[in-house]
XYZ file of N, CA, C and O in Angstrom:
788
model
N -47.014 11.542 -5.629
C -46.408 12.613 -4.842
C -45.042 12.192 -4.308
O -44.216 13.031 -3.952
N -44.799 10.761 -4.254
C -43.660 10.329 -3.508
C -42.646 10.687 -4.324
O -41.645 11.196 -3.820
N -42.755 10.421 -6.158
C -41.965 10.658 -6.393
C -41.469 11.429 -7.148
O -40.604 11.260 -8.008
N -42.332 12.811 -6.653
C -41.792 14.028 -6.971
C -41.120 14.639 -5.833
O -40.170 15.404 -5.997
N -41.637 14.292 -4.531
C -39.971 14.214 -3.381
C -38.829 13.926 -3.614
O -37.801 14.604 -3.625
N -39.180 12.085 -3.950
C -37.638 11.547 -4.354
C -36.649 12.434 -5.560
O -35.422 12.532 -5.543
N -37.357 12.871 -6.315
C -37.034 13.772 -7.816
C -36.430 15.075 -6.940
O -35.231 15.336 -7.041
N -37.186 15.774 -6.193
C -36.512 16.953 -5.400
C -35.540 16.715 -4.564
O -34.411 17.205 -4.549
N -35.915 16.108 -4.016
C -34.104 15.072 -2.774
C -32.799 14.831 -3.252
O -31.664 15.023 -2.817
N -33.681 13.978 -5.077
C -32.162 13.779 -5.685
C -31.413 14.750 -6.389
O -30.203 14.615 -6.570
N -32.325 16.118 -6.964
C -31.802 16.984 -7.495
C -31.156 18.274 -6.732
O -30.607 19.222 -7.293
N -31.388 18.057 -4.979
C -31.028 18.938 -4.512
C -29.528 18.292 -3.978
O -28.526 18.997 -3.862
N -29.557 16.868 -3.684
C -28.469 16.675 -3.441
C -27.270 16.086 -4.557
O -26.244 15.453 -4.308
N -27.659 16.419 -5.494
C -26.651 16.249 -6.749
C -26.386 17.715 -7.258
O -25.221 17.933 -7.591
N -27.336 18.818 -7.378
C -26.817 20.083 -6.729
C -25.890 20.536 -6.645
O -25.090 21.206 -7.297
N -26.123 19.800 -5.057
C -25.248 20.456 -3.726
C -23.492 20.617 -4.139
O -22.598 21.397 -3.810
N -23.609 19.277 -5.136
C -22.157 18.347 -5.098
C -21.654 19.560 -6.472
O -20.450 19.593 -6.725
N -22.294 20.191 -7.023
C -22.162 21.109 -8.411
C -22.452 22.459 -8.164
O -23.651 22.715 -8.275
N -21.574 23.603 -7.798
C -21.744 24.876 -8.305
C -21.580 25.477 -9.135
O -21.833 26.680 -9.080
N -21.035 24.829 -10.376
C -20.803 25.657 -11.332
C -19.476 24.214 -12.304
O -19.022 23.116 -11.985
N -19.352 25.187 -13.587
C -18.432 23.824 -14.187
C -16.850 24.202 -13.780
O -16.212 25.229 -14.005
N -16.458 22.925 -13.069
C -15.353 22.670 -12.620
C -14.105 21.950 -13.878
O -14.330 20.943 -14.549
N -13.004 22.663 -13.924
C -12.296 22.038 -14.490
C -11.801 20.630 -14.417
O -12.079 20.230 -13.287
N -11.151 19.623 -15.146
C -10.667 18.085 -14.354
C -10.087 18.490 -13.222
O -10.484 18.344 -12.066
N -8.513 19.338 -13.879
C -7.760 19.659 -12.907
C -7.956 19.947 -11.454
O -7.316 19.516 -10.495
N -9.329 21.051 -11.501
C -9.315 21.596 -10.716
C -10.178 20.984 -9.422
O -10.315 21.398 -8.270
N -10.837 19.507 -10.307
C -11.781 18.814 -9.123
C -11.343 18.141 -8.294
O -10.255 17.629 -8.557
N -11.857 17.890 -7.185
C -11.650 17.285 -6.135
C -12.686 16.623 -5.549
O -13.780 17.171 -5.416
N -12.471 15.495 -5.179
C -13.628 14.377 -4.433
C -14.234 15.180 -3.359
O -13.574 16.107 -2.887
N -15.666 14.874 -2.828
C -16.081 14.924 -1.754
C -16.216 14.173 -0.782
O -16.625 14.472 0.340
N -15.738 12.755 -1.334
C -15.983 11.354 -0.672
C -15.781 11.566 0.759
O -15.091 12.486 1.198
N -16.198 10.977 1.255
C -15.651 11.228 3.165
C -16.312 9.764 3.802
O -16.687 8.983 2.928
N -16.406 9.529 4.539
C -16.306 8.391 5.670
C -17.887 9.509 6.241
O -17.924 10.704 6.532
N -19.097 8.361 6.203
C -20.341 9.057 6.923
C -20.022 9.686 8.367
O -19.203 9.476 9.262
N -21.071 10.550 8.135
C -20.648 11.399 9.695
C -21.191 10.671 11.011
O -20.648 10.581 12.112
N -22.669 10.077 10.486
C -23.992 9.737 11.399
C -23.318 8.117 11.234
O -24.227 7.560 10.620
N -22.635 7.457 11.366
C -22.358 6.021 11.856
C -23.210 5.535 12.571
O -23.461 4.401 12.164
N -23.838 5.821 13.500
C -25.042 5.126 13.903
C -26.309 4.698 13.305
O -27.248 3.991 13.669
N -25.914 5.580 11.943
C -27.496 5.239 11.207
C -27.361 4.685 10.341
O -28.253 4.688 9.494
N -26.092 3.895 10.136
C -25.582 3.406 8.997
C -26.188 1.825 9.390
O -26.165 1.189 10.443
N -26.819 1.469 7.813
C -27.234 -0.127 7.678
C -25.975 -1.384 7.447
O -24.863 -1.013 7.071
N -26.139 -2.293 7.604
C -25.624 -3.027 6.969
C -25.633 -3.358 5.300
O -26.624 -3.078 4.625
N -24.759 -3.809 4.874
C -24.679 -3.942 3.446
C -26.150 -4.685 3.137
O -26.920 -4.363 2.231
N -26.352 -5.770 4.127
C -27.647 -6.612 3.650
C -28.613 -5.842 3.982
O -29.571 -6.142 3.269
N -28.868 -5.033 4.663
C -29.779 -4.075 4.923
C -30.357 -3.005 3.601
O -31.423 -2.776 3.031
N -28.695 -2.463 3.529
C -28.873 -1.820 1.664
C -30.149 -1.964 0.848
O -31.133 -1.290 0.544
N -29.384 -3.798 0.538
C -29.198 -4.512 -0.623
C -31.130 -4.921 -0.358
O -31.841 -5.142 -1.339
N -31.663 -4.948 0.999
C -33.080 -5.214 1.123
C -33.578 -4.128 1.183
O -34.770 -4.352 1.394
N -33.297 -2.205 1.090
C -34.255 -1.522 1.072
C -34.407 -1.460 -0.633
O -35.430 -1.166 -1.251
N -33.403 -1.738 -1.061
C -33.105 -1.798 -3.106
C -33.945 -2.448 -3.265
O -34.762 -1.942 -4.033
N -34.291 -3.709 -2.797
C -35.307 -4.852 -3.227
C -36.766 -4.605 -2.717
O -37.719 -5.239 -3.169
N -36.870 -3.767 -1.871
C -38.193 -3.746 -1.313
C -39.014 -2.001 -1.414
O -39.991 -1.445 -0.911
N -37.706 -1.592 -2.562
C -38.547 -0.005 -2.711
C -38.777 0.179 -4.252
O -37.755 0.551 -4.827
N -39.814 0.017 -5.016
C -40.201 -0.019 -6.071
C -39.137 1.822 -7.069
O -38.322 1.862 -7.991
N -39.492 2.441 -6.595
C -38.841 3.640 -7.447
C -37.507 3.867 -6.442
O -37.235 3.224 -5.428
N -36.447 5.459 -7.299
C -35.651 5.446 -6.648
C -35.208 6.796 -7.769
O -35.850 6.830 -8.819
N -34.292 7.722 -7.579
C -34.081 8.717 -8.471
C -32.230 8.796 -8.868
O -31.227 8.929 -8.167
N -32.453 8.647 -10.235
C -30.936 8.286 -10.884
C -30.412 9.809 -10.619
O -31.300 10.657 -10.524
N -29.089 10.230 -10.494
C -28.008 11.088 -10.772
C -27.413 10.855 -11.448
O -26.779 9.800 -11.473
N -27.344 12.068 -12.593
C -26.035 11.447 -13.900
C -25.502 12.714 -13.867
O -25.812 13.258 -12.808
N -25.028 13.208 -14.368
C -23.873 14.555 -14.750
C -22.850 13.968 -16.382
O -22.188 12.990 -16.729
N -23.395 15.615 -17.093
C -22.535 14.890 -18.411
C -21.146 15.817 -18.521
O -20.775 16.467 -17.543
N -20.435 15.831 -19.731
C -19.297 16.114 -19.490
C -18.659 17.944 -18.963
O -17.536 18.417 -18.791
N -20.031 18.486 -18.866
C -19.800 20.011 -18.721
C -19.807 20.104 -16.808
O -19.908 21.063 -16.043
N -19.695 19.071 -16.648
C -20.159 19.040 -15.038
C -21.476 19.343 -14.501
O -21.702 19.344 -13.291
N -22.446 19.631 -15.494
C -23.650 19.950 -15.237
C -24.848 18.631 -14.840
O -25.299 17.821 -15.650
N -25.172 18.720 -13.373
C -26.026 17.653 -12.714
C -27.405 17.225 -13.467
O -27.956 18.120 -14.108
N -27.931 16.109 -13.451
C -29.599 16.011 -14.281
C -30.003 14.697 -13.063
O -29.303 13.687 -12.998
N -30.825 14.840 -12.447
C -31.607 13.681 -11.542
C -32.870 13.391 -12.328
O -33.075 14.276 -13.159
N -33.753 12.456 -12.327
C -34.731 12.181 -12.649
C -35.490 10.800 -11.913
O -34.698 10.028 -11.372
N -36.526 10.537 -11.868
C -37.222 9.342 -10.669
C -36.883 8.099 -12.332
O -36.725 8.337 -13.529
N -36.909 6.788 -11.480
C -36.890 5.513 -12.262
C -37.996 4.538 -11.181
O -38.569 4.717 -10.106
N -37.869 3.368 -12.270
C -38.273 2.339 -11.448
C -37.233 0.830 -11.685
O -37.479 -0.195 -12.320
N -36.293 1.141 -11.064
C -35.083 0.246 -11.482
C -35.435 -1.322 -11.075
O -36.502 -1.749 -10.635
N -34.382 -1.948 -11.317
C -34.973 -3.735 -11.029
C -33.738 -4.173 -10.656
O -32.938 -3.461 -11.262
N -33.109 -5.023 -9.931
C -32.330 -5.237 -8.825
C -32.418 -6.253 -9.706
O -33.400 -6.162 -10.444
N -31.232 -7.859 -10.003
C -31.223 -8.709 -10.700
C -29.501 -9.066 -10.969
O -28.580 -8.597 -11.637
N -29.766 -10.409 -9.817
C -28.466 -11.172 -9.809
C -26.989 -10.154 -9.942
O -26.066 -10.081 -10.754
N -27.367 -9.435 -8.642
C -26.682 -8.306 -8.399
C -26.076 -6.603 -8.941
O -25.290 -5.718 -8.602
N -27.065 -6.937 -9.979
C -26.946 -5.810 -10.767
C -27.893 -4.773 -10.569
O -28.771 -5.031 -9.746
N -27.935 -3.542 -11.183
C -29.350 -2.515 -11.282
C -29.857 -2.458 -12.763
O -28.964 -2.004 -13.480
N -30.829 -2.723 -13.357
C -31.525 -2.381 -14.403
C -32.264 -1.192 -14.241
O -32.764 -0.809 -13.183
N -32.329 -0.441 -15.682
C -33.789 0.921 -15.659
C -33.794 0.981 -17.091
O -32.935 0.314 -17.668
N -34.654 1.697 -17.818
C -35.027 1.594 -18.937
C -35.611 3.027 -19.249
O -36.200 3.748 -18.445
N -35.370 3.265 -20.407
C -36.213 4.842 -20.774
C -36.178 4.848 -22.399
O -36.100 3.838 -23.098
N -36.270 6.514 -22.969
C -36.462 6.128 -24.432
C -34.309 6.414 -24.699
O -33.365 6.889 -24.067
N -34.625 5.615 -26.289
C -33.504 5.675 -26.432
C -32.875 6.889 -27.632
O -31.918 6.693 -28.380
N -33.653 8.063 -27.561
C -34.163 9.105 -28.118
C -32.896 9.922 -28.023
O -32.706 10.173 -26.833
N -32.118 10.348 -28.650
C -31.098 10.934 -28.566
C -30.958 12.622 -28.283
O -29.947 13.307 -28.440
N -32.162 13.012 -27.864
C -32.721 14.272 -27.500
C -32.959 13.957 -25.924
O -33.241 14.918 -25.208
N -32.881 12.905 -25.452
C -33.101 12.497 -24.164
C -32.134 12.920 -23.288
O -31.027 12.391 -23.391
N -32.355 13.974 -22.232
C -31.093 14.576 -21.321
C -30.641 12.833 -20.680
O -29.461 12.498 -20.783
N -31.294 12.199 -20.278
C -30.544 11.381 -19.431
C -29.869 10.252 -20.229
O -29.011 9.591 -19.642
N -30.237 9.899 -21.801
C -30.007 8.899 -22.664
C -28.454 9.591 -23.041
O -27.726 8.739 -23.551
N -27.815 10.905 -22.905
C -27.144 11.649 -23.783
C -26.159 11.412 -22.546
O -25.178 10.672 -22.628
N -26.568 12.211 -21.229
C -25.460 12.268 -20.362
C -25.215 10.882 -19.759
O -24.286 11.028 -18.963
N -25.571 9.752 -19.766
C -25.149 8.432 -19.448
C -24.253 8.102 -21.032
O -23.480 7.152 -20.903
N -24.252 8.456 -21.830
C -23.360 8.114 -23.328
C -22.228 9.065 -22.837
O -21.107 8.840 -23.292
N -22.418 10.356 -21.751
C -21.379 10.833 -22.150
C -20.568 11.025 -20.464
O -19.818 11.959 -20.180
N -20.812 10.316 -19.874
C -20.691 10.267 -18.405
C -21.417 8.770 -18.153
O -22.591 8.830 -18.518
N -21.091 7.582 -17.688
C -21.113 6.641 -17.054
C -21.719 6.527 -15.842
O -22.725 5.895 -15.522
N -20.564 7.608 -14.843
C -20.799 7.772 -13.607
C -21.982 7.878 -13.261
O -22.526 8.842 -13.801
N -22.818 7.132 -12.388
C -24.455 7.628 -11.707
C -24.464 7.178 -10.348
O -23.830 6.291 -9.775
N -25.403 8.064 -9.934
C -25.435 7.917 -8.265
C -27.277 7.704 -8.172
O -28.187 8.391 -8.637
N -27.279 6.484 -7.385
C -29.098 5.848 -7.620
C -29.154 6.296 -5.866
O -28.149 6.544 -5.200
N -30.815 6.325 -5.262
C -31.238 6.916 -4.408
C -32.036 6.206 -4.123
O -32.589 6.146 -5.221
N -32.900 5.222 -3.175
C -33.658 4.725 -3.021
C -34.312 5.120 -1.399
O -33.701 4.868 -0.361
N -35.786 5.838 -1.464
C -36.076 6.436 0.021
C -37.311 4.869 0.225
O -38.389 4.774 -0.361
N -36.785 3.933 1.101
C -38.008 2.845 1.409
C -38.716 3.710 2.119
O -39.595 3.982 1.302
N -39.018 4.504 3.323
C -40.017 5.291 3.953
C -39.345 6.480 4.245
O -38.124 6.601 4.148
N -40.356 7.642 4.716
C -40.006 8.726 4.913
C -40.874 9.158 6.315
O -40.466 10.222 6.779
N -41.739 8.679 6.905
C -42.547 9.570 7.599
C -41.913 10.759 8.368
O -40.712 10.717 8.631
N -42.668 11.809 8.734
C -42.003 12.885 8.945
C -42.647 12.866 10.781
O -43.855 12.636 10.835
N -42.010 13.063 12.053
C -42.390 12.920 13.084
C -42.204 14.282 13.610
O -41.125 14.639 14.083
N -43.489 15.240 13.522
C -43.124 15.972 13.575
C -43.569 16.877 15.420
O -43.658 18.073 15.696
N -43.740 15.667 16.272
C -42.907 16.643 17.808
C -41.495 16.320 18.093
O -41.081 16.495 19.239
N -40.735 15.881 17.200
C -39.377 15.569 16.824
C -38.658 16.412 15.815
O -37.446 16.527 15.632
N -39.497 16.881 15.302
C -39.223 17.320 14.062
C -38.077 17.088 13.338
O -37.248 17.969 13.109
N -37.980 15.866 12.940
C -37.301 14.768 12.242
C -38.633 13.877 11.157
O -39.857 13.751 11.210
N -37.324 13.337 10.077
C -37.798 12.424 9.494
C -37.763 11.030 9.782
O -36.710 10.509 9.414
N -38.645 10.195 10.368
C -37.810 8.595 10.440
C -37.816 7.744 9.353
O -38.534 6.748 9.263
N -36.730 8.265 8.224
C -36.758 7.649 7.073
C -35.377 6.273 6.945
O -34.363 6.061 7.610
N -35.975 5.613 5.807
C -34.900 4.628 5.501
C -34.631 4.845 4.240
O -35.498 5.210 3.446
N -33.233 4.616 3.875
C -32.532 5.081 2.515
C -31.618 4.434 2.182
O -30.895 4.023 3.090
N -31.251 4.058 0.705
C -30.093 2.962 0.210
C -29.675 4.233 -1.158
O -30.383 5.119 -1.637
N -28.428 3.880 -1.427
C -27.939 4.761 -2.208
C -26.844 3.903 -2.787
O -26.127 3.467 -1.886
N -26.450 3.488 -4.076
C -25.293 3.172 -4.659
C -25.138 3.913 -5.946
O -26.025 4.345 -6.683
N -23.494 3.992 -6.111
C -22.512 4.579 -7.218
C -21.782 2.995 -7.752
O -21.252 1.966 -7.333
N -22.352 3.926 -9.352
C -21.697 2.787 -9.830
C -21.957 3.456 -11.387
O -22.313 4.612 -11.614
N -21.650 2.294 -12.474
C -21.177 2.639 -14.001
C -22.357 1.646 -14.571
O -22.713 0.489 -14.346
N -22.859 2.947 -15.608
C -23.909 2.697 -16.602
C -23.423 2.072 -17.787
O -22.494 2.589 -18.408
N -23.981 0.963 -18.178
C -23.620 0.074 -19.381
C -24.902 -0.244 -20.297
O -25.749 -1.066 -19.948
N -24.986 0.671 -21.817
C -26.004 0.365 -22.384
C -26.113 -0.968 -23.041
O -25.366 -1.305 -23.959
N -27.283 -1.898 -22.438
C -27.689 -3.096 -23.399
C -28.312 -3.060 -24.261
O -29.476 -2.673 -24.363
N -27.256 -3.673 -25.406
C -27.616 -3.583 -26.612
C -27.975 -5.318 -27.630
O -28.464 -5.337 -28.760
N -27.607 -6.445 -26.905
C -27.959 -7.549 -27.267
C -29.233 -7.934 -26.629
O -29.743 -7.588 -25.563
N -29.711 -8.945 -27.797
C -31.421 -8.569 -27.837
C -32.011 -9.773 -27.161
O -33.203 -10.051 -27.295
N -31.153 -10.514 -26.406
C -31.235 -11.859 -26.250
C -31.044 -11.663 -24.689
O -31.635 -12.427 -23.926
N -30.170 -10.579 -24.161
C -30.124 -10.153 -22.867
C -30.794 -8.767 -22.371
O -30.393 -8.159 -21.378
N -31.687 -8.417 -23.054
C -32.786 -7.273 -23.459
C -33.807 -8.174 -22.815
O -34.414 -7.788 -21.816
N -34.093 -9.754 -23.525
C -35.293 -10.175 -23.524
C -35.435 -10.882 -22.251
O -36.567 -11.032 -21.792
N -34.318 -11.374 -21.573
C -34.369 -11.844 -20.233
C -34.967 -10.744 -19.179
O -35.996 -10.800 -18.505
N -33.818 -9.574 -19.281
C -33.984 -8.566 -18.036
C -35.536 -8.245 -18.443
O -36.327 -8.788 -17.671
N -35.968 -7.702 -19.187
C -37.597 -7.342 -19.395
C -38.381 -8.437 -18.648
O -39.164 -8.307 -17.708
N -38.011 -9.458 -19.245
C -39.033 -10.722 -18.718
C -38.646 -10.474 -17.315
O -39.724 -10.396 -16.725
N -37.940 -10.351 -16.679
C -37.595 -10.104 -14.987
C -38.562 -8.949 -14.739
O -39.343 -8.992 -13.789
N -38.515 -7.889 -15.607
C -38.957 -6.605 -15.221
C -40.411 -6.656 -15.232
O -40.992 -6.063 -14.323
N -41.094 -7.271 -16.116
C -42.503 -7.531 -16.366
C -43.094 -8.385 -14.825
O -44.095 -8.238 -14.123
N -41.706 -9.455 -14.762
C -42.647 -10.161 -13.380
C -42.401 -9.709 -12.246
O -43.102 -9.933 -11.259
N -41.305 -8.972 -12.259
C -41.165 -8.135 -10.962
C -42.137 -6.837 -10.607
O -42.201 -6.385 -9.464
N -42.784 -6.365 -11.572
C -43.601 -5.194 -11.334
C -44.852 -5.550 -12.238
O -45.685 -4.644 -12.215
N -45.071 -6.226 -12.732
C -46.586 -6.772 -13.468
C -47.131 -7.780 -12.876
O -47.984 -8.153 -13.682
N -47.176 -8.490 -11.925
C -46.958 -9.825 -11.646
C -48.698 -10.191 -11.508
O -49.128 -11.291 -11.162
N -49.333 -9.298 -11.775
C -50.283 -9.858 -11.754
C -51.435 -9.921 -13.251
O -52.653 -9.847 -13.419
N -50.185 -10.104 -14.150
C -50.377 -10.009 -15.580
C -49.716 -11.591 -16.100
O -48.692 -12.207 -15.804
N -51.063 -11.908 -17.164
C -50.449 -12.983 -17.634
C -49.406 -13.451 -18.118
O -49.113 -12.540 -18.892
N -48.140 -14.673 -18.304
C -47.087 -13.835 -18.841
C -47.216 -14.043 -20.419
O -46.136 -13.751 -20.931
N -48.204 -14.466 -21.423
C -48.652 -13.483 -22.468
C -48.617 -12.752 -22.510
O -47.851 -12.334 -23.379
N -49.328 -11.751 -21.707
C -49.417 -10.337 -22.305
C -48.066 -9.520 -21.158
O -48.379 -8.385 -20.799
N -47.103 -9.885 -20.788
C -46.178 -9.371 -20.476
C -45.286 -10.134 -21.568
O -44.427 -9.260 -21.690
N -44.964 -10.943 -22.270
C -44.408 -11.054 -23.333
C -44.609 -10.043 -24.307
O -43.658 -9.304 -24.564
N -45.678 -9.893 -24.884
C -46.564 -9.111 -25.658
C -46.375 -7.961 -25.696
O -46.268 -7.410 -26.792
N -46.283 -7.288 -24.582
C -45.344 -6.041 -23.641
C -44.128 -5.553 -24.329
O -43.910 -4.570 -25.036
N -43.339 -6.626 -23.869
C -42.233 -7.095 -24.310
C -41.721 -6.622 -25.777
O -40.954 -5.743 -26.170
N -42.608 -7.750 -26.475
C -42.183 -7.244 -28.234
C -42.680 -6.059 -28.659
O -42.253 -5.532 -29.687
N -43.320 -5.695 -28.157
C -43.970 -4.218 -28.339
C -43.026 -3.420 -28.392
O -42.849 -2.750 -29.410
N -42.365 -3.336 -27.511
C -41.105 -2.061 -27.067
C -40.174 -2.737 -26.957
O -39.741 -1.746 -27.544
N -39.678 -3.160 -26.867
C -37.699 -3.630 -26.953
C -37.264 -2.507 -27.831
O -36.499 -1.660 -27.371
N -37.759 -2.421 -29.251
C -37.166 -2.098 -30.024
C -36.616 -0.710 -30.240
O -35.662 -0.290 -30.895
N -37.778 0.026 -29.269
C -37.727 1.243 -28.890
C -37.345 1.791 -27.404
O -37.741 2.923 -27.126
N -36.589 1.052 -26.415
C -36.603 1.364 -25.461
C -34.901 1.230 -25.381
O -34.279 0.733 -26.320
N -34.372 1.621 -24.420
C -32.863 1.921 -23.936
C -32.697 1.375 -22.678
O -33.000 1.949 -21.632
N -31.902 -0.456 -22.833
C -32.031 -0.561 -21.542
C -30.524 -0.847 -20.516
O -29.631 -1.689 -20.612
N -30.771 0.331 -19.501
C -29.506 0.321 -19.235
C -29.368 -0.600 -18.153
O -30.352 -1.159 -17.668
N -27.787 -0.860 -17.601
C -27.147 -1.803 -16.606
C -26.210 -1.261 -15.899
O -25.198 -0.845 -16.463
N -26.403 -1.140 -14.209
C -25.575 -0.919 -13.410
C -24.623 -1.482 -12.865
O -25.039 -2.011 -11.834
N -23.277 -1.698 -13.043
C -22.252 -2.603 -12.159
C -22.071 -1.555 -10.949
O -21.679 -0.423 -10.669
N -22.698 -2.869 -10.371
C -22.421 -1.537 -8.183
C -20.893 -1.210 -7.816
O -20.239 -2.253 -7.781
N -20.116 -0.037 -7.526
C -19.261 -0.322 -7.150
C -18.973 0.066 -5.526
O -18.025 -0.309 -4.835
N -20.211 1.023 -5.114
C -20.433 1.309 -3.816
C -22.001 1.278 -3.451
O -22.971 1.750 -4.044
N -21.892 0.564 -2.281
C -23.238 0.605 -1.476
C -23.460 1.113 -0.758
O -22.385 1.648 -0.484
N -24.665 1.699 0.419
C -24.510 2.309 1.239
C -26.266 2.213 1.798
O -27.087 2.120 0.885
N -26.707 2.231 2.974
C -28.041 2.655 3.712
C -27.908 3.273 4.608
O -26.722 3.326 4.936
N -28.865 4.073 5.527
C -28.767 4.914 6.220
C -30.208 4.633 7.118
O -30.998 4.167 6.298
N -30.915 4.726 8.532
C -32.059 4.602 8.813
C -31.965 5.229 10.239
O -31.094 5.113 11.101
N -33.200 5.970 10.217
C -33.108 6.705 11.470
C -34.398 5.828 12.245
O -34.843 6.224 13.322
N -34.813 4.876 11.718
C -35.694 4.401 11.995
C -35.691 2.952 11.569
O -36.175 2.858 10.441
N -35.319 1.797 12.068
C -35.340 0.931 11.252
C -37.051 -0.511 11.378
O -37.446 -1.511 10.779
N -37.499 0.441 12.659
C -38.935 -0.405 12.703
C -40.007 0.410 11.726
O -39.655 1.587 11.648
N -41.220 0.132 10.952
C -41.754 -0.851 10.976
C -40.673 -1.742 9.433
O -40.868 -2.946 9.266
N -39.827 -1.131 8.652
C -39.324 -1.278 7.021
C -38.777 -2.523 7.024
O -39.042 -3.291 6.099
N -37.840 -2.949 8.179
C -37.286 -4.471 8.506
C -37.674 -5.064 9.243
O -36.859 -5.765 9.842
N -39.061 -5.146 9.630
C -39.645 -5.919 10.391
C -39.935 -7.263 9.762
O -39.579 -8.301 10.320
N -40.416 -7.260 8.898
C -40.293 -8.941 8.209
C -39.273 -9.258 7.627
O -39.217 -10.414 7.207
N -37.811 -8.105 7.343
C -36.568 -8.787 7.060
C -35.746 -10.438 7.522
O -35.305 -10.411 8.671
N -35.610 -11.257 7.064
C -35.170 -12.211 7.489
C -33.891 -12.023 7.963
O -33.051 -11.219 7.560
N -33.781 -13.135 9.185
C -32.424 -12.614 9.936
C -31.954 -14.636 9.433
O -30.857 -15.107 9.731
């Protein structure tokens, strides 16, 4: 259920940013300086809700200006973002990352909803940055092996090898260079409570 929220969150606010197809000429940034500064994390704060929230929902847009969100389960790795899907050329998100770079990732670590407040006290990390398809099979076989022990870990690493050769051959695995970070928390107890200071 969580992450058909995250899937609705990211598609409403990639949306928001799209009414219709905009010419080059005629576009213009929305970028702005956050409004809520008080709820703003630190970069290391970010960089620990990325590491400590298993899913997260990609934004891509291809060249008609037309938005596509979808949920992942990305992998954080010696500062980069990994995700993986098919490499199916009928694939909306395999097509508009070939034809648009640009992606905007979403990561909600909690959401609870408090509702004699009627607020959310959620925590959230969000970075923009440029999609790079890996295509050498030798740096395919590392990030997987990361990906297997980062989310299998309680699998032998046989049969996460095994995994491994199974699908490489068929899978699309992409790479994020970060070029903006960002968190947000209206709540930052109980999510950084065992954060190391």
């Amino acid at each position: 259920m969580q992450r058909r929220q995250m899937l609705a969150a990211g598609l409403a606010s990639v949306a928001a940013a799209t009414t219709g197809t905009v010419h080059a000429a005629e576009a213009k940034s929305t970028e702005r300086p956050v409004r809520r500064t008080d709820y703003l994390l630190t970069e290391e704060e970010a960089w620990y809700v990325i590491q400590n929230t298993p899913h997260a929902v990609l934004g891509t847009c291809d060249n008609a200006g037309i938005p596509y969100a979808i949920p992942i389960t990305p992998l954080l790795l010696d500062g980069k973002i990994y995700f993986h899907g098919t490499k199916d050329p009928k694939s909306r998100k395999f097509e508009n990352l070939k034809q648009n770079p640009n992606v905007s990732i979403v990561w909600i670590g909690t959401d609870p909803i408090k509702e004699d407040e009627f607020t959310v006290k959620y925590v959230s990390a969000m970075v923009a940055g440029k999609a790079r398809l890996i295509t050498d099979r030798a740096e395919m076989q590392r990030i997987f092996e990361a990906y297997t022990a980062r989310f299998s870990p309680s699998q032998t690493k046989k049969a996460q090898l095994d995994t491994i050769k199974g699908s490489i051959n068929d899978v699309a695995l992409w790479e994020i260079s970060v070029d903006k970070i960002s968190g947000k928390a209206k709540a930052k107890s109980p999510f950084f409570d065992k954060m190391k200071k």
